[in-house]
XYZ file of N, CA and C in Angstrom:
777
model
N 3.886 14.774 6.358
C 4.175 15.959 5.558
C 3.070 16.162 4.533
N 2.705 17.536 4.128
C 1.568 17.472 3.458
C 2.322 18.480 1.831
N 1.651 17.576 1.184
C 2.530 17.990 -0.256
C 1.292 18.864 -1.212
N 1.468 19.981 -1.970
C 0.774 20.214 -3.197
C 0.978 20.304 -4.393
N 0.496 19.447 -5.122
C 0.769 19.497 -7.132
C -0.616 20.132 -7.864
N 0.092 21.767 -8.165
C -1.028 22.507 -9.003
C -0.849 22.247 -10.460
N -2.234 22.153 -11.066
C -2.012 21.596 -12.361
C -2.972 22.442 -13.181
N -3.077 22.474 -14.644
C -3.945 23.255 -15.116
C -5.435 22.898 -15.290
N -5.858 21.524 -16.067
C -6.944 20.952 -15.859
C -7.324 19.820 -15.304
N -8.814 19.095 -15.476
C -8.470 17.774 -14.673
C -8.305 16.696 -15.339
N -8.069 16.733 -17.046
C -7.249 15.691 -17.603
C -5.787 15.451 -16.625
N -5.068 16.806 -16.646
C -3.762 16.592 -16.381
C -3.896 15.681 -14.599
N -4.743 16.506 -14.259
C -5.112 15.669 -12.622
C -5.204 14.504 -12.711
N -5.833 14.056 -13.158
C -6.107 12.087 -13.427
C -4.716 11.403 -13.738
N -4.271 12.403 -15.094
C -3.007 11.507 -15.062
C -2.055 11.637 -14.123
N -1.814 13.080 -13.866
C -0.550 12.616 -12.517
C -1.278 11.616 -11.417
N -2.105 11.478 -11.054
C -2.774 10.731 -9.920
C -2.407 9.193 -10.157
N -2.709 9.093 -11.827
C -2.238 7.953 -12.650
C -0.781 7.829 -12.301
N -0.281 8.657 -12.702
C 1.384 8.462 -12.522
C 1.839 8.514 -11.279
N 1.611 9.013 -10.070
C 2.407 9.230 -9.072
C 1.720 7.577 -8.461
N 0.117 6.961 -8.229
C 0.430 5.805 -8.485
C 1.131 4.753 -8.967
N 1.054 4.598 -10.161
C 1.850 3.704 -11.223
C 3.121 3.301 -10.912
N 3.660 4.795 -10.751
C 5.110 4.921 -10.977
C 6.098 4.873 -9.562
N 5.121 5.379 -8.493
C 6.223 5.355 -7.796
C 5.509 4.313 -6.608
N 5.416 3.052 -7.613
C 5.126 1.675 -6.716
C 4.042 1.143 -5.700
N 3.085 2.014 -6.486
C 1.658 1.986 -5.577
C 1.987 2.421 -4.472
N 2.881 3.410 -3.729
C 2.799 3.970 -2.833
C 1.897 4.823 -2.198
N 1.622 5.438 -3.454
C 0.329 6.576 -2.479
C -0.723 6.061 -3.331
N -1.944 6.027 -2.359
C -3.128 5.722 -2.478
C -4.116 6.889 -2.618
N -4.932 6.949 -3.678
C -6.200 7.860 -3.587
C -7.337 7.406 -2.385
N -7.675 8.373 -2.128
C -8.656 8.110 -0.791
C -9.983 9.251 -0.723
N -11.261 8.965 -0.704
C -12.303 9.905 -0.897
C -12.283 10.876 -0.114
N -12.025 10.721 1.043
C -11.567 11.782 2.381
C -10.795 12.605 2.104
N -11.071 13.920 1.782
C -10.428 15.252 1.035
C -9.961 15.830 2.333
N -9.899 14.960 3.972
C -10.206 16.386 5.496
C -8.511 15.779 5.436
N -7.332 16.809 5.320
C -6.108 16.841 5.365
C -6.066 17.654 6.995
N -7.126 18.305 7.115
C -6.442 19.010 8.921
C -7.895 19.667 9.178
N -7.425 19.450 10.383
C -8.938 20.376 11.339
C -8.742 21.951 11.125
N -8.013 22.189 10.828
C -7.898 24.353 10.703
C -8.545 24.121 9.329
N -8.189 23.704 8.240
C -8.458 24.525 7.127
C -9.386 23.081 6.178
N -10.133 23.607 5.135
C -10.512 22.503 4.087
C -9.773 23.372 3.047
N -9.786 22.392 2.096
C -9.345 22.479 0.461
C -10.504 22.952 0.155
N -10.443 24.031 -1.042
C -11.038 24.761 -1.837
C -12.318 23.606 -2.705
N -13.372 24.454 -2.808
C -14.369 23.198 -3.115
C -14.295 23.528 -4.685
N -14.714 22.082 -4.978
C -14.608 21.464 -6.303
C -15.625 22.086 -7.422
N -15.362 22.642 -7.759
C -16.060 22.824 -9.303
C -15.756 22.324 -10.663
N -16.751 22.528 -11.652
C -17.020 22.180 -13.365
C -15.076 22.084 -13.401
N -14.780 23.065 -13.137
C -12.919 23.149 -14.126
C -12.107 22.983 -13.346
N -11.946 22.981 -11.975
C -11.219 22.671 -10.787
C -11.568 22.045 -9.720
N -10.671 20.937 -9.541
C -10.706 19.902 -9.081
C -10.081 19.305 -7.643
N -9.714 19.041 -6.680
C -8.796 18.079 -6.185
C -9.063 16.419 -5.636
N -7.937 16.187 -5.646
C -7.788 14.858 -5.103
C -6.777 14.658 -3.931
N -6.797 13.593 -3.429
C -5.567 13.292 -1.708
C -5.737 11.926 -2.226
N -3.932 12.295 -2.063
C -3.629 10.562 -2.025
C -2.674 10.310 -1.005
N -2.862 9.322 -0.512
C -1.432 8.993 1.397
C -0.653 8.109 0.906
N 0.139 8.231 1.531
C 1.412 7.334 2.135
C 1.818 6.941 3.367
N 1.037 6.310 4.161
C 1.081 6.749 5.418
C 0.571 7.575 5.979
N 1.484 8.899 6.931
C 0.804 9.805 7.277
C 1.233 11.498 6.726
N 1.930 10.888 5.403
C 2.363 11.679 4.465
C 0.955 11.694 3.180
N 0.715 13.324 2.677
C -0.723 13.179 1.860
C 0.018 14.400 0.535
N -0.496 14.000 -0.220
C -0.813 15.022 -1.344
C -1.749 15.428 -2.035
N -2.194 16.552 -2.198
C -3.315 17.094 -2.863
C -2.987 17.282 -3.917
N -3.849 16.643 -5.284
C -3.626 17.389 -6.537
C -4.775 17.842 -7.096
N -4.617 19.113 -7.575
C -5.434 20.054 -7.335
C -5.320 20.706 -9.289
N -6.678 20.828 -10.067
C -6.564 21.140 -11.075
C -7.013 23.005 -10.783
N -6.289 23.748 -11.449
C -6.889 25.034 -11.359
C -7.838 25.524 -11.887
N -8.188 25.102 -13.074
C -8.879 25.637 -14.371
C -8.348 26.028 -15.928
N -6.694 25.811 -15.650
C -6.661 26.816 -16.890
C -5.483 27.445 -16.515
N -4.094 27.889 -17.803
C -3.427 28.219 -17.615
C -3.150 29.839 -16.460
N -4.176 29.972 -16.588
C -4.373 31.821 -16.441
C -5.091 31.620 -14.651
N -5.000 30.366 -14.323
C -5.541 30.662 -13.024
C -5.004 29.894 -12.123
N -3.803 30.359 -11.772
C -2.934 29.903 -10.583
C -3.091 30.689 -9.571
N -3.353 31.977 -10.061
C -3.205 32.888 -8.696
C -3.893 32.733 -7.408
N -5.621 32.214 -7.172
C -6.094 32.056 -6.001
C -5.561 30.448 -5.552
N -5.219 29.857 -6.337
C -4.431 28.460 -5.827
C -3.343 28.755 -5.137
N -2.709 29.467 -5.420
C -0.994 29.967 -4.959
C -1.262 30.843 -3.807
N -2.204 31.719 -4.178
C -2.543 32.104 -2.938
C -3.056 31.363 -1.770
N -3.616 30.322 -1.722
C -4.484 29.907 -1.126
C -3.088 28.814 0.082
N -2.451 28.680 -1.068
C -1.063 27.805 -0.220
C -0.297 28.578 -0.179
N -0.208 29.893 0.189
C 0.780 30.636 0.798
C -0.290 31.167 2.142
N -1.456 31.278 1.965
C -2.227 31.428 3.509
C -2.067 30.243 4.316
N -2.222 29.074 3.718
C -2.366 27.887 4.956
C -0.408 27.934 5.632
N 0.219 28.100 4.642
C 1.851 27.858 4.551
C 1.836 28.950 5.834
N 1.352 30.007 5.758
C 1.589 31.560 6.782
C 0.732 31.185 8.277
N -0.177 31.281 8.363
C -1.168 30.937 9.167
C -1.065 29.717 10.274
N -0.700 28.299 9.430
C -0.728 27.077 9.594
C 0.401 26.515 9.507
N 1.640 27.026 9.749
C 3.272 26.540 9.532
C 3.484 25.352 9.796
N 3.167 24.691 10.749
C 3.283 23.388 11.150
C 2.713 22.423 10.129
N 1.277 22.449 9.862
C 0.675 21.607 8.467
C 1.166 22.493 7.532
N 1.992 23.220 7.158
C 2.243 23.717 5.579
C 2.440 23.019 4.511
N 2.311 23.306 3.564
C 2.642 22.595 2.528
C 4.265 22.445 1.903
N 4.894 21.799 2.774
C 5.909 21.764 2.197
C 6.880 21.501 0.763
N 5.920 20.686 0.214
C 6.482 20.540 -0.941
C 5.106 21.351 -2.010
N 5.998 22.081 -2.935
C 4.735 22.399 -3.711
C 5.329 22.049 -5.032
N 4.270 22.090 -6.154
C 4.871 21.322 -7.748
C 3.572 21.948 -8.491
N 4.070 22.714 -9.223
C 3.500 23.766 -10.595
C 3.330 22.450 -11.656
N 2.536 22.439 -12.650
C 2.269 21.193 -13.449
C 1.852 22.211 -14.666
N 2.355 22.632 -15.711
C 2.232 24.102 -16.154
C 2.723 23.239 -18.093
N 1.071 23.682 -18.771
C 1.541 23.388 -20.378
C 2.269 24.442 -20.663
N 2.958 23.956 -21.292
C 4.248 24.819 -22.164
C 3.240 25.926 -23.407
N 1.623 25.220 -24.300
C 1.751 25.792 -25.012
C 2.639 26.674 -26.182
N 2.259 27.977 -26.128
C 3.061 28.346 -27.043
C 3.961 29.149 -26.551
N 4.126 29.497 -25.167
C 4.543 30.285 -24.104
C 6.276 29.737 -24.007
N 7.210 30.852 -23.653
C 8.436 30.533 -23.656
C 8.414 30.160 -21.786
N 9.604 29.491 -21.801
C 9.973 28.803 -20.373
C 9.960 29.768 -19.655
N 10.819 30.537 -20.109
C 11.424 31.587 -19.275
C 9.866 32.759 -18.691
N 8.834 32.772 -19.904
C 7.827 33.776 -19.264
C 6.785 32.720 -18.157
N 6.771 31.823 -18.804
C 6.262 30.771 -17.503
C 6.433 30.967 -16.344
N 7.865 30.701 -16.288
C 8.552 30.763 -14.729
C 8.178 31.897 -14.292
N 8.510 33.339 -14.919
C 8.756 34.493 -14.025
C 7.108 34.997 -13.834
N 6.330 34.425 -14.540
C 4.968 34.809 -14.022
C 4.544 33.846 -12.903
N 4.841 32.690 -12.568
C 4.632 32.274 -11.382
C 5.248 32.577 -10.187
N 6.798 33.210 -10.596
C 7.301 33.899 -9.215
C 6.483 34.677 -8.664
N 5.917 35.610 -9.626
C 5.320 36.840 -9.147
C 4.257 36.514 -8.336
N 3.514 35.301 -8.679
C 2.165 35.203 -8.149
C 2.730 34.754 -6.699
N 4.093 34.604 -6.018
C 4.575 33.747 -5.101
C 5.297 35.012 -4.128
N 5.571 35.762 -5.001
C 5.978 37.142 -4.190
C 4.756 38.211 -4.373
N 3.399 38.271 -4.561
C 2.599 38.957 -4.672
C 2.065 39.004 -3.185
N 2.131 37.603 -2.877
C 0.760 37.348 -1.737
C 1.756 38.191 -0.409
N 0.355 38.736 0.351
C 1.013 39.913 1.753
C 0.141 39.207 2.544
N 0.762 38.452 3.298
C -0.010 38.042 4.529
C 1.174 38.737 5.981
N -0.086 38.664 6.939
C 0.233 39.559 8.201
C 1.028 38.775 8.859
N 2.299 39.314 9.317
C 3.626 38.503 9.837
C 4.006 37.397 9.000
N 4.052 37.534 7.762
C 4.381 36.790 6.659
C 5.430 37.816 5.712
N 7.002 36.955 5.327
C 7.324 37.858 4.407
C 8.571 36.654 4.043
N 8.676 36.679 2.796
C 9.817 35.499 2.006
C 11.469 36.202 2.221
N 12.078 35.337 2.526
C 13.657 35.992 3.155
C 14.221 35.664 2.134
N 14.363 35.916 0.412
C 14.906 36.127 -0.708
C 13.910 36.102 -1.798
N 14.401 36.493 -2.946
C 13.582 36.385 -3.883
C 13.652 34.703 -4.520
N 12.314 34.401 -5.696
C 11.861 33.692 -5.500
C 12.691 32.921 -7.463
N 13.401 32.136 -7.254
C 13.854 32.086 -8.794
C 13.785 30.716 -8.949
N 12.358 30.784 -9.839
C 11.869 29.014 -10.041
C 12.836 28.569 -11.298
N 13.380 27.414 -11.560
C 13.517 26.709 -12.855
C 12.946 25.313 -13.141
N 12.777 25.541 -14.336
C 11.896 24.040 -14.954
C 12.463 22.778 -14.743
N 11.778 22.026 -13.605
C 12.495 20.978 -13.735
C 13.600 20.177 -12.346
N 13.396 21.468 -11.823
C 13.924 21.065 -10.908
C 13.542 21.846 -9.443
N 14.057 21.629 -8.413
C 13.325 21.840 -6.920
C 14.103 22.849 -5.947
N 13.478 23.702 -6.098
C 14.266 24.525 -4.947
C 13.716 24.987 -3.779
N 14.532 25.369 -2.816
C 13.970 25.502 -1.509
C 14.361 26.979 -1.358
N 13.188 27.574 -0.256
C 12.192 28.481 -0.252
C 12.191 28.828 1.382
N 13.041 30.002 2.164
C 12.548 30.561 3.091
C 11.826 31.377 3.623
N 10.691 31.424 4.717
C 9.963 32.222 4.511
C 9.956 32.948 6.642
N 9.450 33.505 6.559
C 8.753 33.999 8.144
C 7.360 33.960 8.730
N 6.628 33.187 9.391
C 5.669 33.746 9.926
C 5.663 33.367 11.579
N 4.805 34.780 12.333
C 5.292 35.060 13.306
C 6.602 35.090 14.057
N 7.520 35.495 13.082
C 8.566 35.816 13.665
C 9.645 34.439 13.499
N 8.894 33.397 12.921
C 9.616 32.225 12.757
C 9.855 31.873 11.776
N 11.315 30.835 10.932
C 11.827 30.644 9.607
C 11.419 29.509 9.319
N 10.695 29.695 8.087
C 10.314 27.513 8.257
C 10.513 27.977 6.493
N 10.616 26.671 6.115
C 11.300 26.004 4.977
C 10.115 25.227 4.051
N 10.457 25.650 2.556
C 9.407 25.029 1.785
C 10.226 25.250 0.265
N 9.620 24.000 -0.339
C 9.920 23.320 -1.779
C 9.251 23.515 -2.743
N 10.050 24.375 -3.927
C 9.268 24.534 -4.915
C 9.274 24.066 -6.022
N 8.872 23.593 -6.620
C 8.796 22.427 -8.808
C 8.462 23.052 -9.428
N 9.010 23.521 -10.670
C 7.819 23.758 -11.417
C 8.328 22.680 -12.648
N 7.184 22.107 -13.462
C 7.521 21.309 -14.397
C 6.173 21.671 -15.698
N 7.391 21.905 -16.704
C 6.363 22.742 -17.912
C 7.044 21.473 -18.814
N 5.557 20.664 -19.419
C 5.127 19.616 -20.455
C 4.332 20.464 -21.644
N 5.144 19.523 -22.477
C 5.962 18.699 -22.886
C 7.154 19.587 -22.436
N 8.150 18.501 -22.429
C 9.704 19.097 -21.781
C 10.520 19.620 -23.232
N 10.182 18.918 -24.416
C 10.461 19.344 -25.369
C 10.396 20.042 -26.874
N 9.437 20.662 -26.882
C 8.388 21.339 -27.868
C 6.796 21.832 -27.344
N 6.186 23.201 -28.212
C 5.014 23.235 -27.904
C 4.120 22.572 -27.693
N 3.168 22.815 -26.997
C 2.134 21.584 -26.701
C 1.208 21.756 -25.056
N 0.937 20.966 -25.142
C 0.515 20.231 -23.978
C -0.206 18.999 -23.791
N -0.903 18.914 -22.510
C -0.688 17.695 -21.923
C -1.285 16.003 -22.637
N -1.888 16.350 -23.649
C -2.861 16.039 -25.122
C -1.090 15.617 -25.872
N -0.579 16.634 -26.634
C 0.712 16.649 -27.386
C 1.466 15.367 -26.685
N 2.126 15.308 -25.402
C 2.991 14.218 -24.630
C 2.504 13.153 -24.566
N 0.944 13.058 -24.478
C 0.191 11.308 -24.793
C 0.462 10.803 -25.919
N 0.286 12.011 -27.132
C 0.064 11.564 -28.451
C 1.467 11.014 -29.219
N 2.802 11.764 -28.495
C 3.618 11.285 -28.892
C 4.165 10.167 -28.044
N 3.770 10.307 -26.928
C 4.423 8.702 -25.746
C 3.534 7.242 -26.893
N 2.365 8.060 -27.710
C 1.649 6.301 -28.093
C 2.805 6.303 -29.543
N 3.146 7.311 -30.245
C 3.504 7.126 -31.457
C 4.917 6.585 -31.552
N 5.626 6.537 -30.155
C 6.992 6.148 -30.474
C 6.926 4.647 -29.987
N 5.337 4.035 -29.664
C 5.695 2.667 -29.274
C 6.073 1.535 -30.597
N 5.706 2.098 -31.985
C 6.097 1.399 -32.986
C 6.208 2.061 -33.846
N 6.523 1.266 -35.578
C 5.784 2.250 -36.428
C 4.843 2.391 -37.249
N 3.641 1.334 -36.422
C 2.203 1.422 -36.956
C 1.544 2.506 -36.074
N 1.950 2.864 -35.003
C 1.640 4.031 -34.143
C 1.647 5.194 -34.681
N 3.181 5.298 -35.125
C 3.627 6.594 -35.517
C 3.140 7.213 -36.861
N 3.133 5.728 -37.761
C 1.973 6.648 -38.537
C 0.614 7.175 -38.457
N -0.312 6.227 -37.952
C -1.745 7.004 -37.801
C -1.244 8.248 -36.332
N -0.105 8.318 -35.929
C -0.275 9.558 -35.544
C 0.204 11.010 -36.114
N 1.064 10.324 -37.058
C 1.445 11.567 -38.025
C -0.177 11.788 -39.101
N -1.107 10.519 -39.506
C -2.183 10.517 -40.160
C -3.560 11.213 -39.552
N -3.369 11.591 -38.060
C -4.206 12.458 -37.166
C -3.843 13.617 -37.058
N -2.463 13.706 -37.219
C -2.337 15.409 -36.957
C -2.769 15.595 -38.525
N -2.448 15.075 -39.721
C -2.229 15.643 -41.013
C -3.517 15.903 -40.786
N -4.625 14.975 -40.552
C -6.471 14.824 -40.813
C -6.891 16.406 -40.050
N -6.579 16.520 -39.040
C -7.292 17.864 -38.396
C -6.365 19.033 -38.953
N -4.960 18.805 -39.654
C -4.297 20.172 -39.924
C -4.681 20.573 -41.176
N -5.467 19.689 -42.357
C -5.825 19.651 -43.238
C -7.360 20.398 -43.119
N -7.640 20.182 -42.092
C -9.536 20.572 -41.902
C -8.987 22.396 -41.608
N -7.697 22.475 -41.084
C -8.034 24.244 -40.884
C -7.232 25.188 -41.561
N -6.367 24.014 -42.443
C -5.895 24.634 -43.886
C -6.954 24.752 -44.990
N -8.258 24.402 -45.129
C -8.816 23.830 -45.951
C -10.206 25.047 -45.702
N -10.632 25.625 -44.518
C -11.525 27.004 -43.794
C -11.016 27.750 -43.860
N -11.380 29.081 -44.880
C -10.619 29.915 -44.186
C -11.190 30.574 -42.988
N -12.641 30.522 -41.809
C -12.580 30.783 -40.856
C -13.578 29.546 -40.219
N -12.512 28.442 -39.654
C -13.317 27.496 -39.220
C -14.437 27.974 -38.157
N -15.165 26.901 -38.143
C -16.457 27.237 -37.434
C -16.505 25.814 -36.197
N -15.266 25.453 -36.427
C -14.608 24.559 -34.954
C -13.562 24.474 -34.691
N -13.089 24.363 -34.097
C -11.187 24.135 -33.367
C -11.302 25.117 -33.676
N -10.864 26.358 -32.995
C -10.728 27.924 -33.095
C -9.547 28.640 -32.417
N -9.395 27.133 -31.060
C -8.184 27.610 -30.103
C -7.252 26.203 -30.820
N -6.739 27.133 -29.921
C -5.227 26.068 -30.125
C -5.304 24.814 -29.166
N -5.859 24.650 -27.827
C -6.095 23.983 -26.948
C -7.370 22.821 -27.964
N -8.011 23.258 -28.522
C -8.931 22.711 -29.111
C -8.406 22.067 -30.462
N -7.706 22.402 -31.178
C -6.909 21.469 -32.103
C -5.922 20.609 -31.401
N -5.195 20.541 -30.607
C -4.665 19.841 -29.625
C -5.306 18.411 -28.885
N -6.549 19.054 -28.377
C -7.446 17.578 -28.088
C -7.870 16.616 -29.176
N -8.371 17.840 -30.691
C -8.750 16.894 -31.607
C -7.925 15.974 -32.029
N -6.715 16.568 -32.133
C -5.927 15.588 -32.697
C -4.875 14.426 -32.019
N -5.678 14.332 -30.109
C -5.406 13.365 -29.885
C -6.570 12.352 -29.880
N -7.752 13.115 -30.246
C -8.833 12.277 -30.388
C -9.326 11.498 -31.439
N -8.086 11.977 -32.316
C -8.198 11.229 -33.767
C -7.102 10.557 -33.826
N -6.370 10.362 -32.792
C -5.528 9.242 -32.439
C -6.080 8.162 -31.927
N -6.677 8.485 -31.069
C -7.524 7.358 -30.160
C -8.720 7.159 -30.451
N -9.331 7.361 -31.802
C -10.318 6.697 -32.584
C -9.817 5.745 -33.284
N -8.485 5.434 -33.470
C -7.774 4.769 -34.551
C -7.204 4.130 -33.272
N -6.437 3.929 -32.536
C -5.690 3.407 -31.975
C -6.652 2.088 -30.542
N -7.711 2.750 -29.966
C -9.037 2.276 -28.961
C -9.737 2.696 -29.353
N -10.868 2.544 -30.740
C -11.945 3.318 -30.908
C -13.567 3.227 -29.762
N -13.396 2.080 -28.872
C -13.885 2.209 -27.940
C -13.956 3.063 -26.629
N -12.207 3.510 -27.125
C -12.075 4.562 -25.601
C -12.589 5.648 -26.234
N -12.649 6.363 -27.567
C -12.735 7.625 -28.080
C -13.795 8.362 -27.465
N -14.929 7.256 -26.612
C -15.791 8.136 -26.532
C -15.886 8.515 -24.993
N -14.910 7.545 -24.150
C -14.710 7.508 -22.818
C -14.360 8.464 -22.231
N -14.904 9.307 -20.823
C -13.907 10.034 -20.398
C -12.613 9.716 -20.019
N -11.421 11.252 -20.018
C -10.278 10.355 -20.288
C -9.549 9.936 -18.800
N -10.178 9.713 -17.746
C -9.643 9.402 -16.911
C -9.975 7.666 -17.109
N -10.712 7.077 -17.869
C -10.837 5.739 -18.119
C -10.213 5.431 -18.979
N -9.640 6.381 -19.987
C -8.848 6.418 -20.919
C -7.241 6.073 -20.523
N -6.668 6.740 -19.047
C -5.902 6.618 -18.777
C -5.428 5.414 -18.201
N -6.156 4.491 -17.973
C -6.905 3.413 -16.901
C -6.139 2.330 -18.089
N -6.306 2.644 -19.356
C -6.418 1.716 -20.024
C -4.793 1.379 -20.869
N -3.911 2.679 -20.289
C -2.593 1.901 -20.910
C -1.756 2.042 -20.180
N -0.054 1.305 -20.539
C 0.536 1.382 -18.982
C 1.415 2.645 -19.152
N 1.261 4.188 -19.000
C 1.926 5.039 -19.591
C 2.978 5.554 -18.807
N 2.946 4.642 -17.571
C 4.572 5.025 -16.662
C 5.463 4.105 -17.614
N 5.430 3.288 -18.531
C 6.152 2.702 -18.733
C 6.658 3.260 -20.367
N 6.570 4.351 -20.872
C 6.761 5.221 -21.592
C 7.953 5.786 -21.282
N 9.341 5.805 -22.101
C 10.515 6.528 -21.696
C 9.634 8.408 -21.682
N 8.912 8.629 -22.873
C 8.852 10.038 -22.726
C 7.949 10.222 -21.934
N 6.803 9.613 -21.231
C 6.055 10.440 -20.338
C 7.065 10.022 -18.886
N 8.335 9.172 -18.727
C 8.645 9.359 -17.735
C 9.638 10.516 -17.735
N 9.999 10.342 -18.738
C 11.038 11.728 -18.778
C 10.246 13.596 -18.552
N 9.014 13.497 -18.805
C 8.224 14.429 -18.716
C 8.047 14.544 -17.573
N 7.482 13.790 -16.513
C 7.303 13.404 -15.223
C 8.620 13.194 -14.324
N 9.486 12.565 -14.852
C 10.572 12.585 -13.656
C 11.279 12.918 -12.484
N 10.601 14.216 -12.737
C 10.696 15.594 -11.021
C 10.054 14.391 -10.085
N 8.705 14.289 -10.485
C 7.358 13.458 -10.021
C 8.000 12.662 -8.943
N 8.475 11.938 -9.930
C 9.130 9.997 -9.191
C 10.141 10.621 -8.106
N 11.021 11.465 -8.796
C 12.177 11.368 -7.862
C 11.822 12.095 -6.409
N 10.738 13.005 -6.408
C 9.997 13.778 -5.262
C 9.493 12.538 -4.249
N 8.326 12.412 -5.112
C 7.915 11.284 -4.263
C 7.943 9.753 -4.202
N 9.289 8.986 -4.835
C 9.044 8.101 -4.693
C 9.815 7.862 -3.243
């Protein structure tokens, strides 16, 4: 069975790759060999989007970074052509990996339906409408050539419980491990919230995505000041973060999918 997890960048890629390892018992393996089928290749890799394949056997998943909240659409598209075209290798299971930011649940969801009822492929057409919720998995009928085949949809918007993203859920999975944690992480957010109370038009951190990293990066100057300067997929390498009640609770669709 061939599975897809769309995600926004390739921090978030590393770590689920991290986690769906970790967590669900070294089962699936990363493997350099990106060739999932002789009809089609995966979309090639660029600067902001990414993928990876990891097996289980002769079960594979692609996780696939998009770029950026705002660019799901040729991804979604791209697995509703192989899904139409290619029914037999379809992607049966698919999983949205979507920051919450400052964005409500509810506009999340209904902008990814759309991108799911947008796509018109020839002898292709979905036999209901499409009503995602956070968190959990629903199944998805569709037609091509005249035939009904069946597919799974996730969507899971992190943090599960407040604004943020995927930066925000590290910073608090390290701060609840004690409470020498929790303070230098309340002492990192104060340090960068203080730098843009203090400008009135800073001339850094400008986005919100960008105060977000800083201030997990002024966590992890204090906490591994050796990793601070690491990329963070070595970063991830370096703690055991399936073993975090909140990044499993963030992840939990994850495990229970594929373990």
């Amino acid at each position: 069975m061939n599975s897809i997890i769309l995600c926004e960048g390739n921090d978030d890629l590393w770590m689920i790759g991290y986690f769906l390892h970790k967590a669900c018992n070294a089962k699936w393996i990363f493997i350099q060999d990106k060739t999932i089928s002789d009809n089609f290749d995966l979309p090639k890799d660029t600067r902001r989007s990414k993928s990876e394949v990891y097996t289980n056997g002769t079960d594979k998943i692609v996780v696939c970074s998009v770029g950026g909240k705002d660019s799901f659409k040729k991804p979604i598209e791209f697995v509703s052509k192989i899904n139409n075209y290619y029914p037999d290798e379809r992607f049966q299971q698919i999983v949205i990996v979507r920051d919450r930011d400052c964005d409500s649940e509810e506009e999340i969801l209904r902008s990814l339906e759309t991108l799911f009822e947008n796509y018109k492929g020839f002898n292709y057409s979905l036999q209901s409408r499409i009503v995602l919720k956070n968190k959990e998995n629903i199944s998805v009928k569709y037609t091509s050539k005249e035939i009904e085949y069946l597919i799974n949809i996730a969507v899971i918007v992190i943090p599960f419980d407040c604004e943020g993203a995927l930066e925000t859920m590290l910073s608090r999975a390290i701060s609840s491990k004690g409470d020498e944690e929790n303070i230098i992480y309340n002492l990192a957010n104060n340090y960068v919230d203080n730098y843009i109370s203090n400008v009135r038009v800073p001339k850094y951190l400008r986005k919100n995505r960008d105060i977000l990293k800083a201030k997990f990066s002024s966590l992890m100057a204090i906490i591994n000041p050796t990793s601070s300067t690491d990329v963070m997929n070595d970063i991830f390498m370096e703690f055991d973060w399936e073993k975090s009640s909140y990044i499993c609770e963030n992840f939990k669709l994850l495990e229970i999918l594929f373990s």
